[in-house]
Coordinates of C-alpha atoms in Angstrom, one line a residue:
M28 CA -83.8 12.7 38.2
G29 CA -85.5 14.4 35.3
F30 CA -83.9 15.2 31.9
D31 CA -83.5 18.9 32.7
E32 CA -81.9 18.2 36.1
E33 CA -79.6 15.6 34.6
W34 CA -78.3 18.2 31.9
R35 CA -77.8 20.8 34.6
R36 CA -75.7 18.4 36.7
H37 CA -73.6 17.4 33.7
R38 CA -73.1 21.0 32.8
A39 CA -72.1 22.0 36.4
E40 CA -69.7 19.0 36.4
A41 CA -68.1 20.0 33.1
A42 CA -67.7 23.6 34.2
A43 CA -65.9 22.4 37.4
R44 CA -63.7 20.2 35.4
I45 CA -62.8 23.0 33.0
D46 CA -61.9 25.4 36.0
A47 CA -59.9 22.6 37.7
E48 CA -57.9 21.1 34.9
P49 CA -55.2 22.8 32.9
A50 CA -55.8 23.1 29.1
T51 CA -54.6 20.0 27.2
V52 CA -54.4 19.0 23.6
P53 CA -57.5 16.8 22.7
E54 CA -57.0 13.1 22.6
E55 CA -57.5 11.3 19.5
P56 CA -61.0 10.1 20.1
E57 CA -62.1 13.8 20.8
R58 CA -60.4 14.9 17.6
N59 CA -62.2 12.2 15.7
R60 CA -65.6 13.4 17.0
V61 CA -64.8 16.9 15.9
A62 CA -63.8 15.6 12.4
E63 CA -66.9 13.4 12.2
F64 CA -69.3 16.4 12.9
P65 CA -69.8 17.5 9.4
G66 CA -70.9 14.0 8.4
R67 CA -73.2 13.7 11.3
L68 CA -74.8 17.0 10.4
A69 CA -75.2 15.9 6.8
G70 CA -76.8 12.6 8.0
F71 CA -79.2 14.5 10.3
Q72 CA -80.3 16.7 7.5
R73 CA -81.3 13.8 5.4
R74 CA -82.9 11.9 8.1
V75 CA -86.5 11.8 9.2
V76 CA -86.5 12.2 12.9
L77 CA -89.2 12.1 15.7
V78 CA -90.0 15.2 17.6
P79 CA -92.4 14.7 20.6
F80 CA -95.1 17.1 21.4
D81 CA -95.1 18.9 24.7
E82 CA -98.2 19.2 27.0
R83 CA -99.3 22.3 25.1
G84 CA -99.0 20.6 21.7
G85 CA -95.8 22.4 20.7
L86 CA -92.4 20.8 19.8
W87 CA -90.7 19.4 22.9
T88 CA -87.8 21.7 23.9
S89 CA -85.3 21.8 26.8
Q90 CA -83.1 24.5 28.0
F91 CA -79.3 24.0 28.1
G92 CA -76.6 26.4 28.2
G93 CA -78.9 29.5 27.8
V94 CA -80.3 28.0 24.6
D95 CA -83.5 26.1 23.9
W96 CA -83.1 22.7 22.2
I97 CA -85.7 20.9 20.1
C98 CA -85.5 17.3 21.3
A99 CA -85.4 15.0 18.2
F100 CA -84.9 11.3 18.1
S101 CA -83.6 8.9 15.5
D102 CA -86.1 6.1 16.2
D103 CA -88.7 4.8 18.6
E104 CA -85.9 3.2 20.8
A105 CA -84.2 6.5 21.2
L106 CA -87.4 8.2 22.2
A107 CA -88.2 5.3 24.7
R108 CA -84.6 5.9 26.3
F109 CA -85.7 9.6 26.8
A110 CA -89.0 8.7 28.3
Q111 CA -87.2 6.2 30.6
A112 CA -84.6 8.9 31.7
R113 CA -87.5 11.2 32.6
G114 CA -89.3 8.5 34.4
E115 CA -92.3 8.9 32.0
T116 CA -92.5 5.4 30.4
E117 CA -96.3 5.1 31.1
R118 CA -97.1 8.3 29.1
V119 CA -98.2 8.1 25.5
W120 CA -95.7 10.0 23.5
E121 CA -97.2 11.7 20.5
Y122 CA -94.7 12.9 18.0
H123 CA -94.2 14.5 14.7
R124 CA -92.0 12.9 11.9
V125 CA -89.9 15.6 10.3
L126 CA -86.8 15.8 8.0
G127 CA -83.8 17.0 10.0
A128 CA -83.1 19.7 7.3
R129 CA -86.6 21.1 7.7
L130 CA -86.0 21.5 11.5
L131 CA -82.8 23.4 10.9
D132 CA -83.7 25.4 7.7
D133 CA -87.5 26.1 8.2
V134 CA -88.7 25.6 11.9
I135 CA -85.8 27.2 13.7
P136 CA -85.7 30.4 11.7
E137 CA -89.5 30.9 12.5
L138 CA -88.9 30.9 16.2
D139 CA -88.4 34.2 18.1
F140 CA -85.8 32.7 20.4
A141 CA -82.4 31.1 20.0
C142 CA -82.9 27.3 19.4
G143 CA -80.9 24.4 18.3
V144 CA -81.6 20.6 18.0
A145 CA -80.6 17.9 20.5
L146 CA -80.6 14.6 18.7
D147 CA -80.9 11.5 20.8
A148 CA -80.4 13.3 24.0
A149 CA -80.7 10.4 26.4
G150 CA -78.5 8.1 24.3
P151 CA -74.8 7.3 24.1
D152 CA -74.5 9.0 20.6
G153 CA -76.5 12.1 21.3
V154 CA -75.4 15.2 19.5
L155 CA -76.2 18.9 19.7
F156 CA -76.7 21.0 16.5
P157 CA -76.4 24.5 17.9
P158 CA -77.9 27.6 16.3
V159 CA -74.8 28.8 14.8
R160 CA -73.7 29.7 11.2
G161 CA -73.3 26.7 9.0
I162 CA -75.9 24.7 10.9
V163 CA -78.9 27.0 10.8
P164 CA -79.6 29.9 8.4
D165 CA -77.7 33.1 9.1
T166 CA -80.9 34.8 10.1
A167 CA -81.4 32.2 13.0
A168 CA -77.7 32.0 14.1
V169 CA -76.5 33.3 17.4
Y170 CA -73.5 35.5 17.4
G171 CA -71.6 36.0 20.6
G172 CA -74.8 35.1 22.6
V173 CA -77.0 37.5 20.5
A174 CA -79.5 36.2 18.1
A175 CA -79.2 37.6 14.6

């Protein structure tokens, strides 16, 4: 199963759980993840990440939740997990090294579509940095499903 199909399956399962389960107070681990997010964002902004090129030579993106996501990876091992999840381990993965802050502050505002960053998407510690205020510049942020 490819990366895009896997994300669609997870999204459908999550939507089904939301519809089937009553609202509950988040458990402690979930609250901890929310509390940790500002630190993870700051760490990402200071970190040099790997962004693979797609077959057209552009930055690799995937769609999820109606938004495009630039796929970025912390290191070669994280990129290798992504390649394995896609069944593309034999392929040579060319990539660009870029500072996380540059992706959020310079690259995303230059795009003509809503786009966030998916860091380490195929790993256990993957995180999404959505195109919202406080993560990307206001000019690139999405407000209620509409890009600014």
